[in-house]
Amino acid sequence: MDERDTVTDGNDPADAVLVSFGELSTKSSEVRAKMTRRLRDNLAALLADRDVKATVEQTWARLVVDTPDPGRAARVAADAPGVVWARPVATRPADADAIGDALATLARATSPPDTYAVRARCVGDGDCSSRDIERDGGRIVGAVTDATVDLDDPDRTYHVEVRNGRAHVAARSVAGPGGLPVGTQAPLVALVSGGHDSPVAAYEAMRRGSPVYPLYVRLGDYGGPDHEARATATADRLASYAPNVDCRLRIVPGGSVVERLAAEVADTRMLSWRRAILRMAAVVVERTDAAGVVTGEAIGQKSSQTAANLAVTDAAVDVPVHRPLLTRDKEAIIEQARAIGTDEHSSIPVGCERLAPDTPATGATLDTVEAAEPDDLLADAAAAVDDLWIVDG
Ligand SMILES: Nc1ncnc2c1ncn2[C@@H]1O[C@H](COP(=O)(O)OP(=O)(O)OP(=O)(O)O)[C@@H](O)[C@H]1O
């Protein structure tokens, strides 16, 4: 549910945001505490970056954001990898009257649903009965709205969580991306071309906890300013999800490698190009604390991405190559690019298509690719990384 649609008057009683971080709860207590701390720091940085005044308190099972603007803070918090949901909540003493009051105020302050349910959770408080809260709360909401109870598929769920003597009462929930907090896994070098696929792949790596170092390879005359601009815009967008990690775009000049391929290689040209940019990424991995490379390739999406050709590409490097979109369909990838806001610049037609030969190889073997590839091509590609520069956002 989008909470922006639900507040109908100025009497919203929410005074904080409750944040759930699902998967962290499956970790050992030491790892969980460490990852939760990281999520707390990430949330604080994200809220500050988006100009939301807030302090973030860490408890064992939840993060609690203290803020004068819970509605906006919940939307921002739900952008952070690791967050399962964020709810603007009214904080009350853990007694039945206070909870009932909060539910009635919330029910009046939000647009009336046709159907509703009250869900309660009591943690570590012997006197608290979730069944009583749900029954009494359901009656109270029913009395102040015309809505009817639907426990299976309600239009709105009112949530009550009671722990440590406090009750958190909510009428709205903003879904987060899940996953793990950025910075809880090793960084990866993300090859980004600015098309639809590679930004989504880089985002998926971030969503699972890896900071990414976006790497764009210039195509010389085959690329141009638009090509580079969309890669830069992509890196900015990715950085907006984790402003406290280094997500600056790295650029390597690849124009001379492209020229050589266009002049010297025919059907296997695109494969050699993939091998060359992968080799560049591998050099960046070796020179940083990154643990591997992430690309936007998916099986069979292009001739250079058949299962056979991906194996030939990988043979150019000896660092791990991760492909989070391997089995995803293009439509689903584009939908996700829209959702995370990396699609805006991805539709500009750019030069890689011009490099493609008329009859690209789909089932090449490593032997045929290597035979057609200039002997020093990969060494040339690696050397180009000496001229890498970092774009300061
Ligand atoms: N100029 C480039 N700079 C950096 N990485 C690149 C570049 N071109 C391609 N890549 C990487 O190689 C992968 C495969 O490239 P391809 O041109 O086939 O694009 P794609 O699968 O359509 O991805 P995208 O939609 O991101 O362009 C990309 O997903 C990206 O990770």
Short mmCIF file of C-alpha atoms and ligand atoms in Angstrom, two decimals:
data_model
loop_
_atom_site.label_atom_id
_atom_site.label_comp_id
_atom_site.label_asym_id
_atom_site.label_seq_id
_atom_site.Cartn_x
_atom_site.Cartn_y
_atom_site.Cartn_z
CA MET A 1 0.00 0.00 0.00
CA ASP A 2 1.24 3.46 -0.81
CA GLU A 3 0.82 5.42 2.39
CA ARG A 4 0.62 8.72 0.46
CA ASP A 5 -2.92 7.77 -0.57
CA THR A 6 -4.24 7.09 2.85
CA VAL A 7 -3.84 10.10 5.16
CA THR A 8 -6.94 12.22 4.75
CA ASP A 9 -6.66 14.79 7.51
CA GLY A 10 -4.03 16.60 9.52
CA ASN A 11 -4.51 14.40 12.60
CA ASP A 12 -2.09 11.67 11.71
CA PRO A 13 -0.95 10.39 15.12
CA ALA A 14 2.23 8.74 13.76
CA ASP A 15 5.34 9.95 15.61
CA ALA A 16 7.99 7.47 14.46
CA VAL A 17 8.77 4.79 11.88
CA LEU A 18 9.12 1.11 12.69
CA VAL A 19 11.46 -0.75 10.34
CA SER A 20 11.63 -4.51 9.79
CA PHE A 21 14.77 -6.21 8.47
CA GLY A 22 13.54 -9.76 7.84
CA GLU A 23 16.49 -11.80 6.64
CA LEU A 24 18.93 -10.53 9.26
CA SER A 25 16.88 -12.38 11.86
CA THR A 26 18.10 -15.71 10.45
CA LYS A 27 21.75 -14.87 11.31
CA SER A 28 23.73 -15.73 14.42
CA SER A 29 23.33 -13.10 17.15
CA GLU A 30 26.79 -11.64 16.55
CA VAL A 31 26.30 -11.30 12.78
CA ARG A 32 22.78 -10.04 13.26
CA ALA A 33 23.90 -7.29 15.66
CA LYS A 34 26.65 -6.23 13.27
CA MET A 35 24.39 -6.18 10.21
CA THR A 36 21.65 -4.34 12.09
CA ARG A 37 24.19 -1.69 13.09
CA ARG A 38 25.13 -1.32 9.46
CA LEU A 39 21.49 -0.98 8.46
CA ARG A 40 21.02 1.66 11.16
CA ASP A 41 23.98 3.65 9.78
CA ASN A 42 22.74 3.24 6.19
CA LEU A 43 19.26 4.43 7.12
CA ALA A 44 20.63 7.44 8.97
CA ALA A 45 22.76 8.35 5.93
CA LEU A 46 19.89 7.85 3.48
CA LEU A 47 17.50 9.97 5.54
CA ALA A 48 20.10 12.74 5.90
CA ASP A 49 20.88 12.60 2.17
CA ARG A 50 17.17 13.13 1.38
CA ASP A 51 16.86 15.95 3.93
CA VAL A 52 14.64 14.07 6.41
CA LYS A 53 15.39 15.00 10.03
CA ALA A 54 15.67 11.75 11.95
CA THR A 55 17.56 9.67 14.47
CA VAL A 56 17.62 5.90 14.16
CA GLU A 57 17.48 3.68 17.23
CA GLN A 58 18.55 0.05 17.02
CA THR A 59 16.65 -2.59 18.96
CA TRP A 60 17.02 -6.34 18.71
CA ALA A 61 14.16 -6.94 16.29
CA ARG A 62 13.42 -3.56 14.73
CA LEU A 63 14.88 -0.18 13.92
CA VAL A 64 12.90 2.78 15.19
CA VAL A 65 13.20 6.10 13.37
CA ASP A 66 12.40 9.12 15.50
CA THR A 67 11.33 11.90 13.12
CA PRO A 68 8.91 14.81 12.76
CA ASP A 69 7.91 13.46 9.31
CA PRO A 70 7.10 9.75 9.67
CA GLY A 71 5.25 9.50 6.34
CA ARG A 72 8.18 10.70 4.29
CA ALA A 73 10.74 8.94 6.48
CA ALA A 74 8.94 5.62 5.90
CA ARG A 75 9.07 6.08 2.12
CA VAL A 76 12.78 6.91 2.25
CA ALA A 77 13.58 4.06 4.65
CA ALA A 78 11.81 1.64 2.29
CA ASP A 79 14.44 2.47 -0.34
CA ALA A 80 17.26 0.94 1.72
CA PRO A 81 18.46 -2.56 0.86
CA GLY A 82 17.82 -4.79 3.87
CA VAL A 83 14.48 -3.19 4.75
CA VAL A 84 11.43 -5.45 4.43
CA TRP A 85 8.88 -2.83 5.43
CA ALA A 86 8.71 0.58 7.06
CA ARG A 87 5.61 1.73 8.93
CA PRO A 88 4.72 5.16 10.28
CA VAL A 89 3.59 4.32 13.83
CA ALA A 90 1.89 5.95 16.77
CA THR A 91 3.91 5.10 19.88
CA ARG A 92 1.80 4.42 22.99
CA PRO A 93 2.09 2.76 26.40
CA ALA A 94 1.37 -0.94 26.11
CA ASP A 95 -2.12 -0.85 27.61
CA ALA A 96 -5.45 -1.68 26.02
CA ASP A 97 -6.96 1.83 26.32
CA ALA A 98 -3.97 3.56 24.77
CA ILE A 99 -3.85 1.05 21.91
CA GLY A 100 -7.60 1.38 21.32
CA ASP A 101 -7.29 5.20 21.28
CA ALA A 102 -4.47 5.07 18.75
CA LEU A 103 -6.40 2.67 16.51
CA ALA A 104 -9.49 4.90 16.59
CA THR A 105 -7.45 8.03 15.78
CA LEU A 106 -5.65 6.24 12.94
CA ALA A 107 -8.88 4.86 11.54
CA ARG A 108 -10.35 8.38 11.49
CA ALA A 109 -7.22 9.99 10.01
CA THR A 110 -6.85 7.62 7.05
CA SER A 111 -9.07 7.18 3.99
CA PRO A 112 -11.79 4.64 4.80
CA PRO A 113 -11.18 1.13 3.45
CA ASP A 114 -14.04 -1.22 2.46
CA THR A 115 -12.54 -4.04 4.45
CA TYR A 116 -9.94 -4.25 7.20
CA ALA A 117 -8.16 -6.46 9.69
CA VAL A 118 -6.23 -5.79 12.87
CA ARG A 119 -3.04 -7.81 13.35
CA ALA A 120 -1.22 -7.79 16.65
CA ARG A 121 2.11 -9.14 17.82
CA CYS A 122 3.21 -9.34 21.43
CA VAL A 123 6.89 -9.91 22.11
CA GLY A 124 8.30 -10.64 25.56
CA ASP A 125 5.43 -9.12 27.52
CA GLY A 126 3.60 -11.74 29.61
CA ASP A 127 0.35 -9.77 30.02
CA CYS A 128 -0.06 -8.94 26.38
CA SER A 129 -2.53 -10.99 24.35
CA SER A 130 -2.45 -10.51 20.60
CA ARG A 131 -5.88 -12.14 20.28
CA ASP A 132 -7.42 -9.64 22.71
CA ILE A 133 -5.82 -6.70 20.87
CA GLU A 134 -7.09 -8.00 17.52
CA ARG A 135 -10.61 -8.60 18.83
CA ASP A 136 -10.95 -5.31 20.74
CA GLY A 137 -9.09 -3.34 18.07
CA GLY A 138 -11.32 -4.79 15.35
CA ARG A 139 -14.39 -3.65 17.27
CA ILE A 140 -12.98 -0.13 17.74
CA VAL A 141 -12.05 0.32 14.07
CA GLY A 142 -15.47 -1.04 13.07
CA ALA A 143 -17.15 1.54 15.29
CA VAL A 144 -15.41 4.56 13.70
CA THR A 145 -15.58 3.43 10.04
CA ASP A 146 -18.17 1.74 7.81
CA ALA A 147 -15.66 -0.94 6.92
CA THR A 148 -16.23 -4.65 7.42
CA VAL A 149 -13.73 -7.19 8.70
CA ASP A 150 -11.95 -9.39 6.15
CA LEU A 151 -9.19 -11.46 7.69
CA ASP A 152 -8.13 -13.10 4.40
CA ASP A 153 -7.64 -10.20 2.01
CA PRO A 154 -8.34 -6.88 3.74
CA ASP A 155 -8.01 -3.51 1.96
CA ARG A 156 -6.20 -2.22 5.01
CA THR A 157 -4.38 -3.96 7.83
CA TYR A 158 -3.90 -2.12 11.11
CA HIS A 159 -0.78 -3.42 12.80
CA VAL A 160 -0.07 -3.35 16.53
CA GLU A 161 3.33 -4.45 17.85
CA VAL A 162 3.91 -4.59 21.58
CA ARG A 163 7.38 -5.00 23.04
CA ASN A 164 9.38 -3.59 25.94
CA GLY A 165 6.33 -1.84 27.41
CA ARG A 166 5.63 0.12 24.23
CA ALA A 167 2.95 -0.35 21.62
CA HIS A 168 3.51 0.67 18.00
CA VAL A 169 0.26 1.15 16.13
CA ALA A 170 0.17 1.54 12.34
CA ALA A 171 -2.36 1.88 9.54
CA ARG A 172 0.15 1.94 6.70
CA SER A 173 3.12 -0.06 5.55
CA VAL A 174 5.62 0.73 2.80
CA ALA A 175 7.30 -2.34 1.29
CA GLY A 176 11.10 -2.26 1.09
CA PRO A 177 13.39 -4.22 -1.24
CA GLY A 178 14.43 -6.84 1.34
CA GLY A 179 17.91 -8.30 0.94
CA LEU A 180 20.85 -7.23 3.10
CA PRO A 181 22.25 -3.84 4.11
CA VAL A 182 24.76 -2.42 1.63
CA GLY A 183 28.25 -2.86 3.06
CA THR A 184 27.68 -6.23 4.71
CA GLN A 185 29.26 -8.05 1.75
CA ALA A 186 32.45 -7.41 -0.19
CA PRO A 187 32.30 -4.79 -2.98
CA LEU A 188 31.93 -5.81 -6.63
CA VAL A 189 32.97 -4.03 -9.80
CA ALA A 190 29.74 -3.46 -11.76
CA LEU A 191 30.15 -3.16 -15.54
CA VAL A 192 27.52 -0.58 -16.47
CA SER A 193 26.69 0.38 -20.01
CA GLY A 194 23.67 2.46 -19.03
CA GLY A 195 21.25 0.16 -20.89
CA HIS A 196 18.37 -1.43 -18.99
CA ASP A 197 20.18 -4.54 -17.84
CA SER A 198 23.46 -3.59 -16.21
CA PRO A 199 22.02 -1.00 -13.76
CA VAL A 200 19.46 -3.56 -12.56
CA ALA A 201 22.23 -6.14 -12.13
CA ALA A 202 24.31 -3.65 -10.14
CA TYR A 203 21.28 -2.77 -8.02
CA GLU A 204 20.66 -6.46 -7.31
CA ALA A 205 24.23 -6.82 -6.06
CA MET A 206 23.66 -3.82 -3.77
CA ARG A 207 20.36 -5.29 -2.63
CA ARG A 208 22.27 -8.34 -1.45
CA GLY A 209 24.74 -6.23 0.52
CA SER A 210 27.61 -5.54 -1.89
CA PRO A 211 28.68 -1.96 -2.54
CA VAL A 212 29.39 -1.59 -6.26
CA TYR A 213 32.10 0.28 -8.12
CA PRO A 214 30.37 1.12 -11.40
CA LEU A 215 32.74 0.80 -14.36
CA TYR A 216 31.98 2.23 -17.78
CA VAL A 217 34.16 1.59 -20.82
CA ARG A 218 34.27 4.35 -23.40
CA LEU A 219 33.68 3.24 -26.96
CA GLY A 220 35.51 6.08 -28.70
CA ASP A 221 33.77 7.01 -31.95
CA TYR A 222 31.34 4.10 -31.51
CA GLY A 223 29.93 5.59 -28.32
CA GLY A 224 29.74 9.33 -27.83
CA PRO A 225 28.54 11.71 -25.14
CA ASP A 226 25.01 10.24 -24.90
CA HIS A 227 26.40 6.81 -24.24
CA GLU A 228 28.59 8.10 -21.44
CA ALA A 229 25.89 10.41 -20.05
CA ARG A 230 23.51 7.55 -19.49
CA ALA A 231 26.19 5.56 -17.65
CA THR A 232 26.85 8.58 -15.44
CA ALA A 233 23.15 9.04 -14.72
CA THR A 234 22.91 5.36 -13.85
CA ALA A 235 25.77 5.57 -11.37
CA ASP A 236 24.16 8.61 -9.73
CA ARG A 237 20.90 6.75 -9.37
CA LEU A 238 22.60 3.70 -7.85
CA ALA A 239 24.48 5.95 -5.43
CA SER A 240 21.20 7.46 -4.27
CA TYR A 241 20.32 4.13 -2.61
CA ALA A 242 23.51 4.05 -0.54
CA PRO A 243 24.94 7.55 -0.12
CA ASN A 244 27.41 6.40 2.53
CA VAL A 245 29.38 4.05 0.24
CA ASP A 246 31.72 4.84 -2.65
CA CYS A 247 29.59 4.40 -5.75
CA ARG A 248 31.44 6.83 -8.01
CA LEU A 249 31.60 5.98 -11.68
CA ARG A 250 34.95 4.70 -12.97
CA ILE A 251 35.65 5.30 -16.66
CA VAL A 252 38.17 3.45 -18.81
CA PRO A 253 38.96 4.65 -22.36
CA GLY A 254 38.24 1.66 -24.63
CA GLY A 255 38.14 3.45 -28.01
CA SER A 256 41.39 1.99 -29.36
CA VAL A 257 40.34 -1.56 -28.42
CA VAL A 258 37.03 -1.04 -30.24
CA GLU A 259 38.84 0.31 -33.32
CA ARG A 260 41.10 -2.71 -33.42
CA LEU A 261 38.19 -5.11 -33.14
CA ALA A 262 36.24 -3.34 -35.89
CA ALA A 263 39.27 -3.54 -38.18
CA GLU A 264 40.69 -6.96 -37.31
CA VAL A 265 37.90 -9.30 -36.13
CA ALA A 266 34.72 -10.43 -37.96
CA ASP A 267 31.99 -12.77 -36.62
CA THR A 268 33.43 -13.17 -33.12
CA ARG A 269 34.01 -9.42 -32.64
CA MET A 270 31.34 -8.90 -29.98
CA LEU A 271 32.63 -11.82 -27.97
CA SER A 272 36.14 -10.42 -28.02
CA TRP A 273 34.73 -7.05 -26.97
CA ARG A 274 32.99 -8.64 -23.97
CA ARG A 275 36.22 -10.43 -23.12
CA ALA A 276 38.14 -7.16 -23.34
CA ILE A 277 35.81 -5.21 -21.03
CA LEU A 278 35.71 -8.12 -18.63
CA ARG A 279 39.52 -8.11 -18.56
CA MET A 280 39.43 -4.38 -17.74
CA ALA A 281 36.99 -5.05 -14.90
CA ALA A 282 39.23 -7.84 -13.61
CA VAL A 283 42.17 -5.43 -13.42
CA VAL A 284 40.01 -3.04 -11.37
CA VAL A 285 39.08 -5.94 -9.08
CA GLU A 286 42.77 -6.69 -8.57
CA ARG A 287 43.53 -3.05 -7.75
CA THR A 288 40.70 -2.55 -5.27
CA ASP A 289 39.06 -4.44 -2.43
CA ALA A 290 36.40 -5.81 -4.81
CA ALA A 291 35.69 -9.55 -4.79
CA GLY A 292 34.47 -9.97 -8.37
CA VAL A 293 32.57 -8.49 -11.29
CA VAL A 294 28.85 -8.11 -11.88
CA THR A 295 27.34 -7.80 -15.38
CA GLY A 296 23.84 -7.41 -16.80
CA GLU A 297 23.95 -10.46 -19.05
CA ALA A 298 21.11 -12.99 -19.26
CA ILE A 299 21.18 -16.34 -21.02
CA GLY A 300 20.29 -15.95 -24.69
CA GLN A 301 19.32 -12.29 -24.55
CA LYS A 302 21.84 -11.47 -27.28
CA SER A 303 24.07 -13.50 -29.56
CA SER A 304 27.02 -12.74 -27.29
CA GLN A 305 25.04 -14.05 -24.33
CA THR A 306 24.24 -17.63 -25.36
CA ALA A 307 25.21 -20.11 -22.67
CA ALA A 308 28.16 -21.22 -24.83
CA ASN A 309 29.33 -17.66 -25.44
CA LEU A 310 29.14 -16.68 -21.77
CA ALA A 311 31.62 -19.46 -21.04
CA VAL A 312 33.98 -18.11 -23.71
CA THR A 313 33.68 -14.63 -22.20
CA ASP A 314 34.48 -15.88 -18.69
CA ALA A 315 37.64 -17.61 -19.94
CA ALA A 316 39.23 -14.16 -20.41
CA VAL A 317 39.55 -13.61 -16.66
CA ASP A 318 40.26 -15.48 -13.49
CA VAL A 319 38.07 -13.44 -11.14
CA PRO A 320 34.47 -14.42 -10.30
CA VAL A 321 31.86 -13.01 -12.71
CA HIS A 322 28.34 -12.65 -11.26
CA ARG A 323 25.25 -12.35 -13.43
CA PRO A 324 22.23 -11.67 -11.21
CA LEU A 325 19.93 -11.41 -14.26
CA LEU A 326 21.07 -14.71 -15.78
CA THR A 327 17.58 -16.25 -15.87
CA ARG A 328 15.45 -13.11 -15.94
CA ASP A 329 13.24 -12.12 -18.90
CA LYS A 330 13.80 -8.75 -20.55
CA GLU A 331 10.31 -7.48 -19.71
CA ALA A 332 10.78 -8.15 -16.01
CA ILE A 333 14.19 -6.43 -16.12
CA ILE A 334 12.73 -3.32 -17.74
CA GLU A 335 9.93 -3.26 -15.18
CA GLN A 336 12.48 -3.34 -12.36
CA ALA A 337 14.58 -0.63 -14.08
CA ARG A 338 11.47 1.57 -14.03
CA ALA A 339 10.79 0.79 -10.38
CA ILE A 340 14.32 1.71 -9.29
CA GLY A 341 14.49 4.72 -11.62
CA THR A 342 17.45 3.66 -13.76
CA ASP A 343 15.44 3.44 -16.99
CA GLU A 344 15.19 7.16 -17.78
CA HIS A 345 18.34 7.29 -19.85
CA SER A 346 18.39 3.69 -21.07
CA SER A 347 16.32 4.18 -24.19
CA ILE A 348 18.82 6.43 -26.00
CA PRO A 349 20.11 4.40 -28.98
CA VAL A 350 23.87 4.11 -28.75
CA GLY A 351 26.90 2.78 -30.50
CA CYS A 352 27.45 -0.82 -29.43
CA GLU A 353 24.93 -1.92 -32.08
CA ARG A 354 27.19 -0.35 -34.72
CA LEU A 355 30.10 -2.50 -33.65
CA ALA A 356 28.11 -5.74 -34.05
CA PRO A 357 28.99 -7.75 -37.20
CA ASP A 358 26.28 -8.80 -39.72
CA THR A 359 26.46 -12.45 -38.67
CA PRO A 360 27.50 -12.61 -35.01
CA ALA A 361 28.70 -15.97 -33.71
CA THR A 362 26.21 -17.63 -31.32
CA GLY A 363 27.98 -20.87 -30.46
CA ALA A 364 31.63 -19.98 -30.66
CA THR A 365 34.31 -22.08 -29.03
CA LEU A 366 37.17 -20.62 -27.07
CA ASP A 367 39.56 -21.89 -29.77
CA THR A 368 37.80 -20.04 -32.61
CA VAL A 369 37.51 -16.83 -30.62
CA GLU A 370 41.14 -16.90 -29.55
CA ALA A 371 42.27 -17.71 -33.09
CA ALA A 372 40.42 -14.65 -34.47
CA GLU A 373 41.43 -12.35 -31.61
CA PRO A 374 44.67 -10.31 -31.91
CA ASP A 375 47.21 -11.91 -29.54
CA ASP A 376 47.76 -8.76 -27.53
CA LEU A 377 44.13 -7.57 -27.41
CA LEU A 378 43.47 -8.53 -23.79
CA ALA A 379 46.84 -7.11 -22.71
CA ASP A 380 45.89 -3.88 -24.50
CA ALA A 381 42.56 -3.86 -22.66
CA ALA A 382 44.29 -4.38 -19.31
CA ALA A 383 46.73 -1.55 -20.05
CA ALA A 384 43.85 0.85 -20.76
CA VAL A 385 42.92 0.62 -17.06
CA ASP A 386 46.07 2.65 -16.27
CA ASP A 387 44.14 5.61 -17.68
CA LEU A 388 41.02 5.01 -15.55
CA TRP A 389 39.50 8.06 -13.93
CA ILE A 390 36.82 8.46 -11.28
CA VAL A 391 33.89 10.81 -11.74
CA ASP A 392 33.32 12.82 -8.57
CA GLY A 393 29.57 13.18 -8.11
N1 LIG B 1 30.59 0.16 -22.59
C1 LIG B 1 30.44 -0.65 -21.55
N2 LIG B 1 30.99 -0.34 -20.36
C2 LIG B 1 30.84 -1.15 -19.29
N3 LIG B 1 30.16 -2.30 -19.32
C3 LIG B 1 29.59 -2.68 -20.46
C4 LIG B 1 29.69 -1.87 -21.64
N4 LIG B 1 29.01 -2.50 -22.62
C5 LIG B 1 28.53 -3.64 -22.09
N5 LIG B 1 28.86 -3.76 -20.79
C6 LIG B 1 28.55 -4.89 -19.85
O1 LIG B 1 28.37 -6.06 -20.62
C7 LIG B 1 27.05 -6.56 -20.45
C8 LIG B 1 26.54 -7.09 -21.77
O2 LIG B 1 26.54 -6.04 -22.70
P1 LIG B 1 25.40 -5.86 -23.81
O3 LIG B 1 25.79 -4.73 -24.69
O4 LIG B 1 25.17 -7.19 -24.43
O5 LIG B 1 24.28 -5.29 -22.98
P2 LIG B 1 22.93 -5.76 -22.37
O6 LIG B 1 22.91 -7.15 -21.88
O7 LIG B 1 21.87 -5.32 -23.29
O8 LIG B 1 23.06 -4.83 -21.09
P3 LIG B 1 22.71 -3.31 -20.99
O9 LIG B 1 21.23 -3.26 -21.16
O10 LIG B 1 23.20 -2.94 -19.64
O11 LIG B 1 23.45 -2.57 -22.09
C9 LIG B 1 26.25 -5.37 -19.92
O12 LIG B 1 25.13 -5.80 -19.18
C10 LIG B 1 27.27 -4.68 -19.07
O13 LIG B 1 27.40 -5.31 -17.81
#
